CSV table of C-alpha atoms in Angstrom, one decimal:
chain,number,residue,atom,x,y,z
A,160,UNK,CA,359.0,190.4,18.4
A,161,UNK,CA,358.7,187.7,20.3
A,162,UNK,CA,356.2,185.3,21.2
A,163,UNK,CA,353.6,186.4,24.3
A,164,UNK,CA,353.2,183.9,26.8
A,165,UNK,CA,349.2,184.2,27.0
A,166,UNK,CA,348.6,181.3,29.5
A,167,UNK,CA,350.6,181.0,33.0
A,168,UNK,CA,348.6,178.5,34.6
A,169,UNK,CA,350.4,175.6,33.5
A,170,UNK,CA,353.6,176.7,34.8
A,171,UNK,CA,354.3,175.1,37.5
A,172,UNK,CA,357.0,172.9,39.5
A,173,UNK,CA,356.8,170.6,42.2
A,174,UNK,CA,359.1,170.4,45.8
A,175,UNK,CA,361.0,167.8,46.9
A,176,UNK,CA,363.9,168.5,48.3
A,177,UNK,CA,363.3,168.5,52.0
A,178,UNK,CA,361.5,168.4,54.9
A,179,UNK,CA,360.6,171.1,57.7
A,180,UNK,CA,359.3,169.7,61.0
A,181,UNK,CA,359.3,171.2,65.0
A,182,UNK,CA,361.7,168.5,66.3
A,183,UNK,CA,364.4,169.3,63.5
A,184,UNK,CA,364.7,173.2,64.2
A,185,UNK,CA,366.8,175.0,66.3
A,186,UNK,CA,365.0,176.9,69.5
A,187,UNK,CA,366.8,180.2,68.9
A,188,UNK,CA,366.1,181.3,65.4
A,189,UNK,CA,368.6,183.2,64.8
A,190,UNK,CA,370.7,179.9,65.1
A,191,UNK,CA,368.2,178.2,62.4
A,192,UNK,CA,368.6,181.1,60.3
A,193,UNK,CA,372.8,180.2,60.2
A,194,UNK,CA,372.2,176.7,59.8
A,195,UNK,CA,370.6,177.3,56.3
A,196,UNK,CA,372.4,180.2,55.5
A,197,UNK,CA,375.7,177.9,56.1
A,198,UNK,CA,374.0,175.5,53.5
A,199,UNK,CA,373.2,177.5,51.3
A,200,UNK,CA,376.9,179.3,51.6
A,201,UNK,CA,378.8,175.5,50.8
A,202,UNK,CA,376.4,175.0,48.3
A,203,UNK,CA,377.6,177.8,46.2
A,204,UNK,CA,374.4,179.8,45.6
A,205,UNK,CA,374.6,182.7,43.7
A,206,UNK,CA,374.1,185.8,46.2
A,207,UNK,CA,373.2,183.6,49.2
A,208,UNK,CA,373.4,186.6,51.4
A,209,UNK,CA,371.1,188.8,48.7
A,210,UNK,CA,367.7,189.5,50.7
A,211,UNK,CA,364.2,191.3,49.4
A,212,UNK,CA,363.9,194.2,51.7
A,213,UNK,CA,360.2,195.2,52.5
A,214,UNK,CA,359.7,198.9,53.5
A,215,UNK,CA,356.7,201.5,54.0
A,216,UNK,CA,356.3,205.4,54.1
A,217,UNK,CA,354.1,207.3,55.9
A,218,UNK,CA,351.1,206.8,53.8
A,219,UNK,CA,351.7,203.3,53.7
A,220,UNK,CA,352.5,202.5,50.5
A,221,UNK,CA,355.0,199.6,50.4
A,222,UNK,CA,358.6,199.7,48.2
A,223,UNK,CA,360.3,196.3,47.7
A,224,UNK,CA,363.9,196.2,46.4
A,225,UNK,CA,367.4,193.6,46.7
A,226,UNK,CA,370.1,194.1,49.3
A,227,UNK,CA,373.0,192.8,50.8
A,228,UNK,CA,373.0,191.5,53.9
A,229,UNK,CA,376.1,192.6,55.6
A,230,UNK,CA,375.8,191.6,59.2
A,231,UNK,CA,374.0,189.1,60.9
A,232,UNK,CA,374.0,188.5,65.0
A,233,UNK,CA,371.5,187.7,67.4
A,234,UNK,CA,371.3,191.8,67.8
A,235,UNK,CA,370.2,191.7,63.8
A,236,UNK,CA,371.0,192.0,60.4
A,237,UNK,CA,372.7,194.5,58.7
A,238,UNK,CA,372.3,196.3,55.2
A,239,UNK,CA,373.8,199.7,54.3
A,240,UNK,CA,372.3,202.5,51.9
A,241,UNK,CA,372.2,206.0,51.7
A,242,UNK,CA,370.2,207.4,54.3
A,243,UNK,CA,368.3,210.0,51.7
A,244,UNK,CA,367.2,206.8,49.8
A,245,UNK,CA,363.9,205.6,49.6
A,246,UNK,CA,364.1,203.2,52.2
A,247,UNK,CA,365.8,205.4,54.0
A,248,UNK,CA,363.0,208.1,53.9
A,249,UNK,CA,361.0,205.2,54.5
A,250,UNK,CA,362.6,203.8,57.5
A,251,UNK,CA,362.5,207.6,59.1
A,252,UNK,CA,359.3,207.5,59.2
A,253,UNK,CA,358.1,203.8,59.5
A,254,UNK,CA,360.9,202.3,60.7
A,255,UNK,CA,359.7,198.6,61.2
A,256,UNK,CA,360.6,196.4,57.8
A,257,UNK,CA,360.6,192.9,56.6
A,258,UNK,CA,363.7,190.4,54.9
A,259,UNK,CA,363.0,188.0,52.8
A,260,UNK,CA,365.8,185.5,51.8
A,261,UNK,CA,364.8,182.7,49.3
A,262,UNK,CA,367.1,180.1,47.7
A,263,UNK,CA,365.1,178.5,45.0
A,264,UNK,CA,367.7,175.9,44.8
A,265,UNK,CA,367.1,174.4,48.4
A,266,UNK,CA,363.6,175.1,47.7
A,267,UNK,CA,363.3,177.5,51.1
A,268,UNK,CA,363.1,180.9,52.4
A,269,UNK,CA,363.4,182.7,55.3
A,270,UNK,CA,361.2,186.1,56.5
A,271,UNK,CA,362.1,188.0,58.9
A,272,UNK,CA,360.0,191.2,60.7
A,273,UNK,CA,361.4,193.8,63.1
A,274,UNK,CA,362.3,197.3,63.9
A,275,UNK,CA,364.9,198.7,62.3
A,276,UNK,CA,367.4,201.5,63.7
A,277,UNK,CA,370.7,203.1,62.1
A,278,UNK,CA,374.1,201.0,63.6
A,279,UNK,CA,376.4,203.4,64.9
A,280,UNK,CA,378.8,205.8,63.2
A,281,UNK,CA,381.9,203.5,63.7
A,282,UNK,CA,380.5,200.3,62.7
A,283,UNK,CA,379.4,202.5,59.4
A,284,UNK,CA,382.5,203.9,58.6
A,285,UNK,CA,384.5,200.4,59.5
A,286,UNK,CA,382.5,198.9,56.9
A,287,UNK,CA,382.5,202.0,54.0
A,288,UNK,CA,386.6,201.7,54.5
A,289,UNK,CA,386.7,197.9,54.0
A,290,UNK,CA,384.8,198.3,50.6
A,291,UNK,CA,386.8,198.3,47.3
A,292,UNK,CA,387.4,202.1,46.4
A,293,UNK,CA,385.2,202.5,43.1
A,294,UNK,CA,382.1,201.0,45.2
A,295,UNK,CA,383.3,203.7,47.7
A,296,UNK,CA,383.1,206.5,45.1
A,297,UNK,CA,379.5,205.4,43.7
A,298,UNK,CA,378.3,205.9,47.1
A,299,UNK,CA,379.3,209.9,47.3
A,300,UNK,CA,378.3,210.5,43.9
A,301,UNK,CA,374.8,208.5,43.5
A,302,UNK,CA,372.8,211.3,45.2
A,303,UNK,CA,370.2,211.5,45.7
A,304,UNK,CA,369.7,208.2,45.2
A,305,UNK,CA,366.9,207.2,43.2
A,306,UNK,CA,366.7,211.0,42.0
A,307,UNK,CA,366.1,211.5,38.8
A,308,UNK,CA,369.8,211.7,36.2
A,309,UNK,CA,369.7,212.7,32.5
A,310,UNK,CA,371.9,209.8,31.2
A,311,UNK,CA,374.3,207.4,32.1
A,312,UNK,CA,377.1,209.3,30.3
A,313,UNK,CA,376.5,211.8,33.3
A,314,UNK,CA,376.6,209.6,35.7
A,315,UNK,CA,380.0,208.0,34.3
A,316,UNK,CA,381.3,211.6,34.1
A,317,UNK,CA,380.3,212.3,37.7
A,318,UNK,CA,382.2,208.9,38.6
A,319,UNK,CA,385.2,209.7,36.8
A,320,UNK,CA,385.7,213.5,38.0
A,321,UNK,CA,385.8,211.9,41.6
A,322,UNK,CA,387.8,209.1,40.6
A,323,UNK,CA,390.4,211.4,39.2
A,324,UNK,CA,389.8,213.9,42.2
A,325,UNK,CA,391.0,211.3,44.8
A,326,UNK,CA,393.0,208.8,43.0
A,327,UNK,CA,396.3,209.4,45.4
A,328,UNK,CA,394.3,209.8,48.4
A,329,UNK,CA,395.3,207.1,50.8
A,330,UNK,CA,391.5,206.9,52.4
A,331,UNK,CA,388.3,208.4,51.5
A,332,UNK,CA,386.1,209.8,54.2
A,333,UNK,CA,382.5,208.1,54.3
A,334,UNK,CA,379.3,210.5,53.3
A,335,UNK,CA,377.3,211.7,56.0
A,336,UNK,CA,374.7,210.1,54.2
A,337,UNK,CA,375.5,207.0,53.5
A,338,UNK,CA,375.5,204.1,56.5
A,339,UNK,CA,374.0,201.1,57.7
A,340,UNK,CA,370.4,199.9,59.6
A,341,UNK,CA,370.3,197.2,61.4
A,342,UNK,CA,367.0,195.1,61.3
A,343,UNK,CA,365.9,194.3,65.0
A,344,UNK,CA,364.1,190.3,64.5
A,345,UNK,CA,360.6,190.1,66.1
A,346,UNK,CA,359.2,187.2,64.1
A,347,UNK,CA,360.9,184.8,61.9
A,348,UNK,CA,359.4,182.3,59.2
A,349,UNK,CA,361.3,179.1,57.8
A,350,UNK,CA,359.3,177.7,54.6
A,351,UNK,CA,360.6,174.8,53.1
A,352,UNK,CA,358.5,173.8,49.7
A,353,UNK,CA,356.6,170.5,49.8
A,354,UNK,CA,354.4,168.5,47.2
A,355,UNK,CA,351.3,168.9,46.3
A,356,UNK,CA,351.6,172.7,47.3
A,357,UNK,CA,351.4,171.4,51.6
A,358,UNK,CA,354.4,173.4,52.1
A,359,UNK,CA,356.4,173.3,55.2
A,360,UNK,CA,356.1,176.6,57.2
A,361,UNK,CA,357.2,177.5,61.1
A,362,UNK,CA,356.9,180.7,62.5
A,363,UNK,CA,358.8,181.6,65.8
A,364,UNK,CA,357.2,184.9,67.7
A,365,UNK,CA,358.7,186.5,70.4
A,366,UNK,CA,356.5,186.2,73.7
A,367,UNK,CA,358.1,188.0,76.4
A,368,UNK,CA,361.5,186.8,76.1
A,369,UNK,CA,361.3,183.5,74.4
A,370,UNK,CA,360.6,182.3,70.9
A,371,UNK,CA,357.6,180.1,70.2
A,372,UNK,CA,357.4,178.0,67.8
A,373,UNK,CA,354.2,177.5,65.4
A,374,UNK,CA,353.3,175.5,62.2
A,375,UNK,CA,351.6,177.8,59.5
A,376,UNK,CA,349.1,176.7,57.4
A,377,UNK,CA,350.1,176.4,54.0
């Protein structure tokens, strides 16, 4: 067995990598957001585009998980799922939801709050067609997702019988309940880590139709 780490308090790191301040950002923050998501593209992160996603149901309790950011405009940014999911039972009936990107390596992360709504039929099935044809399989077989499966050997069989089922179809129509949200931005929040813990953190809100800028507290 191994050793239990009793004591966390000494684990710590210090920042020093950079530097957040008001003259240096970009006015649109959508526009900031690329700039460090370019970065951290050319400098090779692993999953750069790999975001926390933040949802609640009904009753408020909150469910946190990974996922892929697939889209990203000034309109928002896109993830697909399968509707019956959790977050997707979630986002029926709350359907406002928090990103969170963070790139330990750069030492920064990036929130971002809005509303989120279902893209369009077309855009979903543009994207289901231009994934590789086993990830299309798992999608029609992992239902309910996050329902309850007696083993893995099940769920390989259930994969395989579909595999085998459609191997010399040409395409594969997209479930009805799998697809994509799109996450409307309404606040954004650049943190870039500092020493001593003064962390660098600017939050853009929209007022009317314009972004303001504020420093956070740290």
């Amino acid at each position: 067995m191994s050793d239990v780490i009793k004591d966390l308090s000494e684990l710590r790191l210090t920042y020093e990598k950079g530097e957040l301040h008001e003259d240096q950002v970009d006015t649109n923050p959508h526009e900031q957001f690329l700039n460090w998501f370019n970065l951290a593209l050319t400098a090779k992160l692993h999953e750069p585009y790999a975001m926390s996603l933040a949802t609640a149901d009904d009753k408020g309790r909150p469910h946190v998980r990974t996922v892929l950011l697939r889209g990203a405009t000034e309109a928002g940014y896109d993830f697909y799922t399968n509707y019956d999911s959790q977050k997707g039972l979630d986002l029926a009936a709350n359907p406002y939801a928090e990103i969170l990107f963070y790139w330990a390596e750069l030492e920064r992360q990036v929130r971002i709050g809005g509303y989120v709504t279902k893209i369009s039929l077309e855009e979903s099935t543009d994207y289901y067609h231009k994934r590789p044809r086993d990830s299309q399989i798992a999608a029609h077989i992992s239902t309910p997702q996050s329902g309850v499966i007696e083993s893995r050997e099940l769920l390989q069989q259930r994969f395989q019988a579909l595999h085998d089922r459609v191997e010399q179809q040409s395409e594969l129509n997209k479930p009805e309940f799998w697809g994509g949200y799109r996450l409307e931005p309404q606040h954004y929040e650049f943190w870039q880590g500092r020493p001593n813990r003064l962390h660098d953190r600017l939050s853009y809100e929209k007022v009317d139709a314009a972004w303001q800028i504020r420093r956070l507290m740290p």
